[in-house]
PDB file of C-alpha atoms in Angstrom:
ATOM      1  CA  MET A  43      78.579 -17.784 -16.412  1.00 56.00           C
ATOM      2  CA  HIS A  44      76.309 -20.647 -15.222  1.00 74.00           C
ATOM      3  CA  ALA A  45      74.808 -18.730 -12.827  1.00 86.00           C
ATOM      4  CA  GLY A  46      73.363 -15.811 -15.124  1.00 92.00           C
ATOM      5  CA  TRP A  47      69.905 -16.727 -15.673  1.00 96.00           C
ATOM      6  CA  LYS A  48      69.394 -16.356 -11.316  1.00 96.00           C
ATOM      7  CA  ILE A  49      71.203 -13.004 -11.490  1.00 95.00           C
ATOM      8  CA  ALA A  50      69.297 -12.156 -14.662  1.00 96.00           C
ATOM      9  CA  GLY A  51      66.242 -13.426 -12.696  1.00 96.00           C
ATOM     10  CA  VAL A  52      66.821 -11.339  -9.551  1.00 96.00           C
ATOM     11  CA  LEU A  53      67.388  -8.394 -11.761  1.00 96.00           C
ATOM     12  CA  LEU A  54      64.402  -8.364 -13.860  1.00 96.00           C
ATOM     13  CA  VAL A  55      62.321  -8.854  -9.941  1.00 96.00           C
ATOM     14  CA  GLY A  56      64.223  -6.147  -8.268  1.00 96.00           C
ATOM     15  CA  TYR A  57      63.775  -3.726 -11.666  1.00 96.00           C
ATOM     16  CA  SER A  58      60.330  -4.328 -11.160  1.00 95.00           C
ATOM     17  CA  LEU A  59      59.863  -3.891  -7.364  1.00 95.00           C
ATOM     18  CA  VAL A  60      61.231  -0.691  -7.879  1.00 94.00           C
ATOM     19  CA  TRP A  61      60.089   0.699 -11.236  1.00 93.00           C
ATOM     20  CA  GLY A  62      56.830  -0.524 -10.124  1.00 91.00           C
ATOM     21  CA  MET A  63      55.878   1.402  -7.565  1.00 91.00           C
ATOM     22  CA  LEU A  64      57.635   4.379  -8.805  1.00 90.00           C
ATOM     23  CA  GLY A  65      57.458   4.447 -12.747  1.00 87.00           C
ATOM     24  CA  PRO A  66      54.520   6.414 -14.552  1.00 85.00           C
ATOM     25  CA  VAL A  67      50.709   4.115 -14.452  1.00 83.00           C
ATOM     26  CA  PRO A  68      47.317   5.505 -16.051  1.00 82.00           C
ATOM     27  CA  ARG A  69      45.144   7.021 -13.863  1.00 77.00           C
ATOM     28  CA  LEU A  70      42.171   5.457 -13.040  1.00 78.00           C
ATOM     29  CA  PHE A  71      39.183   5.762 -11.108  1.00 79.00           C
ATOM     30  CA  VAL A  72      38.335   2.613  -8.489  1.00 81.00           C
ATOM     31  CA  LEU A  73      41.136   1.302  -9.200  1.00 80.00           C
ATOM     32  CA  ASN A  74      44.117   4.137  -8.259  1.00 82.00           C
ATOM     33  CA  GLU A  75      46.970   3.192  -7.406  1.00 85.00           C
ATOM     34  CA  THR A  76      46.388  -0.258  -6.908  1.00 87.00           C
ATOM     35  CA  ILE A  77      46.595  -0.779 -10.845  1.00 87.00           C
ATOM     36  CA  ARG A  78      50.472  -1.409  -9.940  1.00 90.00           C
ATOM     37  CA  ASN A  79      49.251  -4.649  -8.562  1.00 91.00           C
ATOM     38  CA  LEU A  80      49.508  -5.641 -12.259  1.00 91.00           C
ATOM     39  CA  TYR A  81      53.055  -6.218 -11.721  1.00 93.00           C
ATOM     40  CA  TYR A  82      53.077  -7.798  -8.517  1.00 94.00           C
ATOM     41  CA  HIS A  83      49.653 -10.119  -8.398  1.00 94.00           C
ATOM     42  CA  VAL A  84      49.344 -10.933 -12.476  1.00 93.00           C
ATOM     43  CA  THR A  85      52.978 -11.721 -12.242  1.00 95.00           C
ATOM     44  CA  MET A  86      52.481 -14.719 -10.084  1.00 96.00           C
ATOM     45  CA  TRP A  87      49.614 -16.294 -12.472  1.00 95.00           C
ATOM     46  CA  PHE A  88      51.736 -16.090 -15.015  1.00 95.00           C
ATOM     47  CA  GLY A  89      55.221 -17.586 -13.374  1.00 97.00           C
ATOM     48  CA  MET A  90      52.422 -20.226 -11.752  1.00 97.00           C
ATOM     49  CA  MET A  91      51.413 -21.184 -15.499  1.00 96.00           C
ATOM     50  CA  ALA A  92      54.892 -21.719 -16.732  1.00 97.00           C
ATOM     51  CA  MET A  93      55.953 -23.590 -13.402  1.00 97.00           C
ATOM     52  CA  MET A  94      53.020 -25.951 -14.800  1.00 98.00           C
ATOM     53  CA  ALA A  95      54.148 -25.930 -18.513  1.00 98.00           C
ATOM     54  CA  VAL A  96      57.317 -27.386 -17.177  1.00 98.00           C
ATOM     55  CA  SER A  97      56.462 -29.489 -14.578  1.00 98.00           C
ATOM     56  CA  LEU A  98      54.297 -30.863 -17.344  1.00 98.00           C
ATOM     57  CA  TYR A  99      57.667 -31.450 -19.950  1.00 98.00           C
ATOM     58  CA  TYR A 100      59.759 -33.283 -17.406  1.00 97.00           C
ATOM     59  CA  SER A 101      56.587 -35.695 -16.185  1.00 97.00           C
ATOM     60  CA  ILE A 102      55.997 -36.433 -20.378  1.00 97.00           C
ATOM     61  CA  ARG A 103      60.206 -36.758 -20.268  1.00 97.00           C
ATOM     62  CA  SER A 104      60.067 -38.874 -17.587  1.00 96.00           C
ATOM     63  CA  LEU A 105      57.213 -41.425 -19.187  1.00 95.00           C
ATOM     64  CA  SER A 106      59.464 -41.348 -22.357  1.00 95.00           C
ATOM     65  CA  LYS A 107      62.439 -41.913 -21.347  1.00 94.00           C
ATOM     66  CA  ASN A 108      61.951 -43.391 -17.824  1.00 90.00           C
ATOM     67  CA  ARG A 109      64.360 -41.286 -15.426  1.00 91.00           C
ATOM     68  CA  LEU A 110      63.873 -40.703 -11.871  1.00 92.00           C
ATOM     69  CA  TYR A 111      65.211 -37.335 -11.773  1.00 94.00           C
ATOM     70  CA  ASP A 112      63.005 -36.073 -14.581  1.00 96.00           C
ATOM     71  CA  ASP A 113      60.090 -36.908 -12.262  1.00 96.00           C
ATOM     72  CA  PHE A 114      62.088 -34.989  -9.136  1.00 96.00           C
ATOM     73  CA  TYR A 115      62.021 -32.294 -11.258  1.00 97.00           C
ATOM     74  CA  ALA A 116      58.401 -32.259 -12.755  1.00 97.00           C
ATOM     75  CA  GLU A 117      57.195 -32.123  -8.408  1.00 97.00           C
ATOM     76  CA  HIS A 118      59.203 -29.617  -8.023  1.00 97.00           C
ATOM     77  CA  TYR A 119      58.826 -27.178 -10.629  1.00 97.00           C
ATOM     78  CA  ALA A 120      54.499 -28.493  -9.572  1.00 97.00           C
ATOM     79  CA  GLN A 121      55.111 -27.318  -5.778  1.00 97.00           C
ATOM     80  CA  ALA A 122      56.954 -24.025  -7.240  1.00 97.00           C
ATOM     81  CA  GLY A 123      53.846 -22.813  -9.438  1.00 97.00           C
ATOM     82  CA  ILE A 124      51.398 -24.330  -6.699  1.00 97.00           C
ATOM     83  CA  LEU A 125      53.022 -21.325  -3.951  1.00 96.00           C
ATOM     84  CA  LEU A 126      52.791 -18.780  -7.114  1.00 96.00           C
ATOM     85  CA  GLY A 127      49.692 -19.890  -7.253  1.00 96.00           C
ATOM     86  CA  MET A 128      48.958 -19.369  -3.073  1.00 95.00           C
ATOM     87  CA  LEU A 129      50.323 -15.927  -4.127  1.00 95.00           C
ATOM     88  CA  GLY A 130      48.407 -15.162  -6.548  1.00 94.00           C
ATOM     89  CA  ILE A 131      45.148 -16.029  -4.749  1.00 94.00           C
ATOM     90  CA  VAL A 132      45.997 -14.050  -1.467  1.00 93.00           C
ATOM     91  CA  THR A 133      46.609 -11.365  -3.529  1.00 93.00           C
ATOM     92  CA  GLY A 134      44.455 -11.327  -5.752  1.00 91.00           C
ATOM     93  CA  SER A 135      41.957 -11.939  -2.954  1.00 92.00           C
ATOM     94  CA  ILE A 136      43.476  -8.259  -0.656  1.00 91.00           C
ATOM     95  CA  TRP A 137      43.144  -6.311  -4.081  1.00 90.00           C
ATOM     96  CA  ALA A 138      39.519  -7.610  -5.352  1.00 89.00           C
ATOM     97  CA  ARG A 139      38.569  -6.148  -1.003  1.00 90.00           C
ATOM     98  CA  PHE A 140      40.008  -2.861  -1.632  1.00 87.00           C
ATOM     99  CA  THR A 141      38.396  -2.692  -5.812  1.00 86.00           C
ATOM    100  CA  TRP A 142      35.336  -4.738  -6.029  1.00 87.00           C
ATOM    101  CA  GLY A 143      34.550  -4.738  -1.971  1.00 86.00           C
ATOM    102  CA  GLY A 144      34.690  -8.173  -1.201  1.00 89.00           C
ATOM    103  CA  TRP A 145      37.633 -10.797  -0.022  1.00 92.00           C
ATOM    104  CA  TRP A 146      35.797 -12.887  -2.557  1.00 93.00           C
ATOM    105  CA  VAL A 147      33.457 -12.484  -5.363  1.00 88.00           C
ATOM    106  CA  ASN A 148      31.895 -14.831  -7.163  1.00 84.00           C
ATOM    107  CA  ASP A 149      34.102 -14.951 -10.398  1.00 84.00           C
ATOM    108  CA  PRO A 150      34.856 -16.900 -12.999  1.00 86.00           C
ATOM    109  CA  LYS A 151      38.834 -16.405 -12.800  1.00 87.00           C
ATOM    110  CA  LEU A 152      38.443 -16.837  -9.371  1.00 90.00           C
ATOM    111  CA  ASN A 153      36.502 -19.925  -9.271  1.00 91.00           C
ATOM    112  CA  GLY A 154      38.989 -21.711 -12.114  1.00 92.00           C
ATOM    113  CA  ALA A 155      41.878 -20.477 -10.034  1.00 94.00           C
ATOM    114  CA  ALA A 156      40.868 -22.337  -6.680  1.00 96.00           C
ATOM    115  CA  ILE A 157      39.676 -25.189  -9.279  1.00 96.00           C
ATOM    116  CA  THR A 158      43.126 -25.471 -10.793  1.00 97.00           C
ATOM    117  CA  LEU A 159      45.099 -24.710  -7.053  1.00 97.00           C
ATOM    118  CA  LEU A 160      43.210 -27.792  -6.025  1.00 97.00           C
ATOM    119  CA  ILE A 161      44.200 -30.109  -8.522  1.00 97.00           C
ATOM    120  CA  TYR A 162      47.238 -29.951  -7.869  1.00 98.00           C
ATOM    121  CA  PHE A 163      47.227 -29.875  -4.593  1.00 97.00           C
ATOM    122  CA  ALA A 164      45.492 -33.674  -5.452  1.00 97.00           C
ATOM    123  CA  TYR A 165      48.849 -34.461  -7.433  1.00 97.00           C
ATOM    124  CA  LEU A 166      51.001 -33.812  -4.151  1.00 96.00           C
ATOM    125  CA  ILE A 167      48.683 -35.664  -2.314  1.00 97.00           C
ATOM    126  CA  LEU A 168      48.934 -38.144  -5.234  1.00 97.00           C
ATOM    127  CA  ARG A 169      52.690 -38.383  -4.821  1.00 96.00           C
ATOM    128  CA  GLY A 170      52.896 -38.667  -0.946  1.00 95.00           C
ATOM    129  CA  SER A 171      50.148 -41.697  -1.344  1.00 96.00           C
ATOM    130  CA  LEU A 172      52.526 -43.834  -3.853  1.00 95.00           C
ATOM    131  CA  ASP A 173      55.456 -45.801  -1.760  1.00 93.00           C
ATOM    132  CA  GLU A 174      57.329 -47.259  -4.506  1.00 93.00           C
ATOM    133  CA  GLU A 175      59.455 -44.787  -6.656  1.00 91.00           C
ATOM    134  CA  GLN A 176      58.774 -45.587 -10.178  1.00 93.00           C
ATOM    135  CA  LYS A 177      55.181 -45.979 -10.049  1.00 95.00           C
ATOM    136  CA  ARG A 178      54.755 -42.695  -8.369  1.00 96.00           C
ATOM    137  CA  ALA A 179      57.000 -41.405 -11.012  1.00 96.00           C
ATOM    138  CA  ARG A 180      54.566 -42.565 -13.583  1.00 96.00           C
ATOM    139  CA  VAL A 181      51.314 -42.662 -12.197  1.00 97.00           C
ATOM    140  CA  SER A 182      51.554 -39.237 -11.103  1.00 97.00           C
ATOM    141  CA  ALA A 183      53.062 -37.893 -14.684  1.00 97.00           C
ATOM    142  CA  VAL A 184      49.652 -38.955 -16.210  1.00 97.00           C
ATOM    143  CA  TYR A 185      47.958 -37.339 -13.515  1.00 97.00           C
ATOM    144  CA  ASN A 186      50.468 -34.596 -14.243  1.00 97.00           C
ATOM    145  CA  ILE A 187      49.089 -34.211 -18.212  1.00 97.00           C
ATOM    146  CA  PHE A 188      45.810 -34.528 -17.058  1.00 96.00           C
ATOM    147  CA  ALA A 189      46.328 -31.623 -14.337  1.00 97.00           C
ATOM    148  CA  PHE A 190      47.415 -29.569 -17.214  1.00 97.00           C
ATOM    149  CA  VAL A 191      44.529 -29.917 -19.246  1.00 97.00           C
ATOM    150  CA  LEU A 192      42.760 -28.690 -17.043  1.00 96.00           C
ATOM    151  CA  LEU A 193      44.628 -26.056 -15.889  1.00 96.00           C
ATOM    152  CA  ILE A 194      43.967 -24.576 -19.616  1.00 94.00           C
ATOM    153  CA  VAL A 195      40.227 -25.207 -19.399  1.00 93.00           C
ATOM    154  CA  PHE A 196      40.138 -24.068 -15.686  1.00 92.00           C
ATOM    155  CA  LEU A 197      42.554 -20.594 -16.073  1.00 90.00           C
ATOM    156  CA  MET A 198      42.724 -20.182 -19.888  1.00 88.00           C
ATOM    157  CA  VAL A 199      38.962 -20.996 -21.461  1.00 87.00           C
ATOM    158  CA  TYR A 200      36.418 -20.927 -18.885  1.00 84.00           C
ATOM    159  CA  PRO A 201      36.450 -17.447 -17.748  1.00 81.00           C
ATOM    160  CA  ARG A 202      36.980 -15.680 -21.389  1.00 78.00           C
ATOM    161  CA  LEU A 203      33.688 -17.550 -22.447  1.00 78.00           C
ATOM    162  CA  ASN A 204      31.618 -15.165 -23.852  1.00 64.00           C
ATOM    163  CA  LYS A 205      28.712 -16.544 -21.568  1.00 62.00           C
ATOM    164  CA  VAL A 206      30.222 -15.798 -18.446  1.00 63.00           C
ATOM    165  CA  ASP A 207      31.097 -12.769 -16.870  1.00 68.00           C
ATOM    166  CA  SER A 208      34.004 -12.051 -15.423  1.00 72.00           C
ATOM    167  CA  LEU A 209      35.384  -8.569 -13.515  1.00 74.00           C
ATOM    168  CA  HIS A 210      38.585  -9.414 -14.749  1.00 77.00           C
ATOM    169  CA  PRO A 211      39.285  -7.288 -17.832  1.00 72.00           C
ATOM    170  CA  GLY A 212      40.175  -9.830 -21.055  1.00 58.00           C
ATOM    171  CA  ASN A 213      37.657 -11.968 -19.731  1.00 53.00           C
ATOM    172  CA  GLY A 214      34.165 -11.836 -21.154  1.00 49.00           C
ATOM    173  CA  GLY A 215      35.263 -12.495 -24.379  1.00 42.00           C
ATOM    174  CA  ASN A 216      37.446  -9.240 -24.395  1.00 42.00           C
ATOM    175  CA  PRO A 217      41.556  -8.704 -25.224  1.00 38.00           C
ATOM    176  CA  ALA A 218      43.625  -9.086 -22.450  1.00 49.00           C
ATOM    177  CA  PHE A 219      44.652  -5.476 -21.379  1.00 53.00           C
ATOM    178  CA  SER A 220      41.967  -3.717 -22.983  1.00 49.00           C
ATOM    179  CA  ALA A 221      40.601  -2.790 -20.183  1.00 48.00           C
ATOM    180  CA  TYR A 222      43.623  -1.584 -17.899  1.00 54.00           C
ATOM    181  CA  ASP A 223      44.400   0.222 -21.819  1.00 55.00           C
ATOM    182  CA  LEU A 224      47.685  -0.723 -20.875  1.00 62.00           C
ATOM    183  CA  ASN A 225      50.163   1.771 -21.743  1.00 70.00           C
ATOM    184  CA  SER A 226      53.711   1.198 -23.053  1.00 77.00           C
ATOM    185  CA  ALA A 227      55.036   2.796 -19.663  1.00 82.00           C
ATOM    186  CA  MET A 228      52.970  -0.599 -18.079  1.00 88.00           C
ATOM    187  CA  ARG A 229      54.674  -3.139 -20.849  1.00 89.00           C
ATOM    188  CA  TRP A 230      58.464  -1.650 -19.868  1.00 90.00           C
ATOM    189  CA  VAL A 231      57.476  -2.892 -16.317  1.00 93.00           C
ATOM    190  CA  PHE A 232      55.098  -5.805 -16.730  1.00 93.00           C
ATOM    191  CA  TYR A 233      56.879  -8.083 -19.284  1.00 94.00           C
ATOM    192  CA  PRO A 234      60.367  -7.710 -17.367  1.00 96.00           C
ATOM    193  CA  ALA A 235      58.430  -8.845 -13.694  1.00 96.00           C
ATOM    194  CA  VAL A 236      56.912 -11.820 -15.565  1.00 96.00           C
ATOM    195  CA  ILE A 237      60.216 -12.795 -17.341  1.00 97.00           C
ATOM    196  CA  GLY A 238      61.730 -12.329 -13.806  1.00 97.00           C
ATOM    197  CA  TRP A 239      59.508 -13.900 -12.053  1.00 96.00           C
ATOM    198  CA  ILE A 240      59.340 -17.078 -14.292  1.00 97.00           C
ATOM    199  CA  LEU A 241      63.195 -17.437 -13.465  1.00 97.00           C
ATOM    200  CA  ILE A 242      63.177 -16.878  -9.794  1.00 97.00           C
ATOM    201  CA  GLY A 243      60.398 -19.822  -9.759  1.00 97.00           C
ATOM    202  CA  ALA A 244      62.542 -22.117 -11.817  1.00 97.00           C
ATOM    203  CA  TRP A 245      65.178 -21.032  -9.516  1.00 96.00           C
ATOM    204  CA  LEU A 246      63.164 -22.164  -6.502  1.00 96.00           C
ATOM    205  CA  ALA A 247      62.393 -25.766  -8.524  1.00 97.00           C
ATOM    206  CA  GLN A 248      66.022 -26.320  -9.483  1.00 96.00           C
ATOM    207  CA  LEU A 249      66.756 -25.757  -5.730  1.00 95.00           C
ATOM    208  CA  GLY A 250      64.613 -27.980  -4.514  1.00 95.00           C
ATOM    209  CA  ALA A 251      64.961 -30.805  -7.071  1.00 96.00           C
ATOM    210  CA  ARG A 252      68.681 -30.847  -6.542  1.00 95.00           C
ATOM    211  CA  ILE A 253      68.407 -31.181  -2.517  1.00 95.00           C
ATOM    212  CA  LYS A 254      66.220 -34.158  -3.785  1.00 94.00           C
ATOM    213  CA  MET A 255      69.044 -35.585  -5.918  1.00 94.00           C
ATOM    214  CA  LEU A 256      71.038 -35.488  -3.257  1.00 93.00           C
ATOM    215  CA  HIS A 257      68.762 -37.239  -0.618  1.00 92.00           C
ATOM    216  CA  HIS A 258      68.567 -40.154  -3.000  1.00 93.00           C
ATOM    217  CA  ARG A 259      72.009 -40.390  -4.050  1.00 91.00           C
ATOM    218  CA  ARG A 260      72.685 -40.886  -0.397  1.00 89.00           C
ATOM    219  CA  MET A 261      69.486 -43.445   0.069  1.00 90.00           C
ATOM    220  CA  MET A 262      70.953 -45.297  -2.993  1.00 90.00           C
ATOM    221  CA  LYS A 263      74.408 -45.821  -1.955  1.00 89.00           C
ATOM    222  CA  LYS A 264      72.820 -46.556   1.842  1.00 90.00           C
ATOM    223  CA  LEU A 265      71.245 -48.951   0.324  1.00 91.00           C
ATOM    224  CA  GLN A 266      74.249 -50.874  -1.522  1.00 88.00           C
ATOM    225  CA  ALA A 267      76.661 -50.467   1.270  1.00 80.00           C
TER     226      ALA A 267
ATOM    227  CA  MET S 207      77.353 -11.986 -19.584  1.00 60.00           C
ATOM    228  CA  LYS S 208      76.359 -10.601 -22.566  1.00 68.00           C
ATOM    229  CA  ALA S 209      72.710 -11.319 -21.509  1.00 70.00           C
ATOM    230  CA  LEU S 210      73.154  -9.438 -18.508  1.00 70.00           C
ATOM    231  CA  LYS S 211      74.848  -6.538 -20.341  1.00 72.00           C
ATOM    232  CA  SER S 212      71.939  -5.844 -22.355  1.00 75.00           C
ATOM    233  CA  LEU S 213      69.805  -6.093 -19.462  1.00 70.00           C
ATOM    234  CA  PHE S 214      71.592  -3.388 -18.061  1.00 67.00           C
ATOM    235  CA  LEU S 215      71.145  -1.689 -21.460  1.00 69.00           C
ATOM    236  CA  PHE S 216      67.668  -2.364 -20.739  1.00 68.00           C
ATOM    237  CA  ILE S 217      66.920  -0.443 -17.288  1.00 64.00           C
ATOM    238  CA  LEU S 218      68.999   2.002 -18.064  1.00 65.00           C
ATOM    239  CA  LEU S 219      66.501   2.159 -21.416  1.00 67.00           C
ATOM    240  CA  VAL S 220      63.654   2.413 -18.679  1.00 64.00           C
ATOM    241  CA  LEU S 221      64.725   4.817 -16.805  1.00 61.00           C
ATOM    242  CA  ALA S 222      65.684   7.478 -19.393  1.00 61.00           C
ATOM    243  CA  HIS S 223      61.688   6.952 -20.868  1.00 58.00           C
ATOM    244  CA  SER S 224      59.654   7.294 -18.117  1.00 54.00           C
ATOM    245  CA  GLY S 225      58.690  10.452 -16.570  1.00 48.00           C
ATOM    246  CA  ASN S 226      56.279  11.227 -19.991  1.00 47.00           C
ATOM    247  CA  LEU S 227      53.244  10.667 -18.340  1.00 45.00           C
ATOM    248  CA  LEU S 228      51.894  13.833 -16.837  1.00 43.00           C
ATOM    249  CA  ALA S 229      48.709  14.057 -14.672  1.00 44.00           C
ATOM    250  CA  GLN S 230      46.044  13.688 -17.108  1.00 46.00           C
ATOM    251  CA  GLY S 231      42.504  12.888 -14.966  1.00 50.00           C
ATOM    252  CA  GLU S 232      40.810  13.230 -11.613  1.00 68.00           C
ATOM    253  CA  ALA S 233      41.430  10.271 -10.706  1.00 80.00           C
ATOM    254  CA  GLU S 234      43.026  10.182  -7.254  1.00 81.00           C
ATOM    255  CA  MET S 235      46.551   9.103  -7.137  1.00 83.00           C
ATOM    256  CA  ALA S 236      49.016   9.342  -4.268  1.00 80.00           C
ATOM    257  CA  ASP S 237      50.403  11.922  -5.424  1.00 82.00           C
ATOM    258  CA  GLN S 238      51.081  13.563  -2.071  1.00 78.00           C
ATOM    259  CA  PHE S 239      52.641  10.827  -0.911  1.00 73.00           C
ATOM    260  CA  ARG S 240      55.382  11.495  -3.669  1.00 76.00           C
ATOM    261  CA  ALA S 241      55.336  15.149  -3.288  1.00 72.00           C
ATOM    262  CA  ASP S 242      56.731  14.225   0.691  1.00 71.00           C
ATOM    263  CA  GLY S 243      59.095  12.228  -1.221  1.00 67.00           C
ATOM    264  CA  LYS S 244      58.113   9.208   1.079  1.00 77.00           C
ATOM    265  CA  ILE S 245      57.632   6.796  -1.449  1.00 79.00           C
ATOM    266  CA  TYR S 246      61.777   6.499  -1.373  1.00 84.00           C
ATOM    267  CA  VAL S 247      61.404   4.817   1.797  1.00 82.00           C
ATOM    268  CA  VAL S 248      59.033   2.093   0.737  1.00 82.00           C
ATOM    269  CA  VAL S 249      61.053   1.311  -2.150  1.00 87.00           C
ATOM    270  CA  THR S 250      64.316   1.017   0.055  1.00 88.00           C
ATOM    271  CA  VAL S 251      62.695  -0.670   2.629  1.00 86.00           C
ATOM    272  CA  ILE S 252      61.022  -3.089  -0.215  1.00 90.00           C
ATOM    273  CA  ALA S 253      64.284  -3.624  -1.920  1.00 92.00           C
ATOM    274  CA  ILE S 254      66.909  -4.030   0.758  1.00 91.00           C
ATOM    275  CA  VAL S 255      63.809  -6.882   1.680  1.00 91.00           C
ATOM    276  CA  PHE S 256      64.054  -8.489  -1.411  1.00 94.00           C
ATOM    277  CA  ALA S 257      68.174  -7.908  -1.695  1.00 94.00           C
ATOM    278  CA  GLY S 258      68.189  -9.717   1.404  1.00 91.00           C
ATOM    279  CA  LEU S 259      66.136 -13.268   0.084  1.00 94.00           C
ATOM    280  CA  ALA S 260      68.553 -12.984  -3.225  1.00 94.00           C
ATOM    281  CA  ILE S 261      71.513 -13.273  -1.124  1.00 94.00           C
ATOM    282  CA  TRP S 262      70.006 -15.887   0.917  1.00 93.00           C
ATOM    283  CA  LEU S 263      69.202 -18.133  -2.175  1.00 94.00           C
ATOM    284  CA  PHE S 264      72.485 -17.495  -3.449  1.00 94.00           C
ATOM    285  CA  ARG S 265      74.024 -18.733  -0.493  1.00 93.00           C
ATOM    286  CA  LEU S 266      71.481 -21.733  -0.081  1.00 94.00           C
ATOM    287  CA  ASP S 267      72.107 -23.141  -4.036  1.00 95.00           C
ATOM    288  CA  ARG S 268      76.042 -22.388  -3.090  1.00 93.00           C
ATOM    289  CA  ARG S 269      75.472 -24.777  -0.384  1.00 92.00           C
ATOM    290  CA  ILE S 270      73.383 -27.418  -2.430  1.00 93.00           C
ATOM    291  CA  ARG S 271      76.728 -26.864  -5.249  1.00 93.00           C
ATOM    292  CA  ASN S 272      79.109 -27.970  -2.555  1.00 92.00           C
ATOM    293  CA  MET S 273      77.181 -30.432  -1.076  1.00 90.00           C
ATOM    294  CA  GLU S 274      76.901 -31.970  -5.203  1.00 90.00           C
ATOM    295  CA  ASN S 275      80.039 -31.507  -6.056  1.00 91.00           C
ATOM    296  CA  GLU S 276      80.971 -34.165  -2.562  1.00 86.00           C
ATOM    297  CA  HIS S 277      78.667 -36.336  -3.483  1.00 78.00           C
ATOM    298  CA  LYS S 278      80.352 -36.812  -7.364  1.00 75.00           C
ATOM    299  CA  ASP S 279      82.722 -39.274  -6.329  1.00 58.00           C
TER     300      ASP S 279
END
């Protein structure tokens, strides 16, 4: 059944939504029940990074094989990644308000995330500014490769430098989950949630790309007629 | 289908595994909320909203597939 991965995504996310609320979590001061946001907020960022990685893959493929449809996929995976990233920033801001005391704190991870999103907004603007589709495919693919390198730098490298302090766990040189003391019960929800959101993100991207391919095919038919 | 079966098995396993983390600190949690049973109301609402979105997505997917089949010729 070729829709199996979509059903799997829905089931995994559905399971994480329900069991993320009901399942056991460690009792921690300040965080209290908000530790459950790990299942809902942090998964957005994992999903976003996966979407951008797939977008990069399609950009490289569109450069090497020169197929327009790969470019459509690259665009829509980037859009799905931006959607997840924006949800990540908004939910993170709410979480920060109730645990760190401010909607936006001067944290390397927050600023890095904001810069990364701006870089990908620029990707979409760049695409919008080029009318000729072959040229658009090539120029934006090259930009997308740069964008992904910057994503790695701003989301993975910069917050982890020992010189910058971050409120986020796992930064400033710590391994990722030590501060949460992520117990095995939480892993059983967190990792399925990450996989589920990646599948759903891929589904959204795929739907967008398929609509665009249909549109493109119709335009070509009109030109031939 | 094999992947789906193992997924169901996995969910069952987690459900069976849970409930082994008892209260062990003083940090405030939603214990009262849970004791009153109202948390299940929230979880039900979340599940229904998500199910609605998922059904909508599946239908959109099918509509697009129908259009793709029309355009194949």
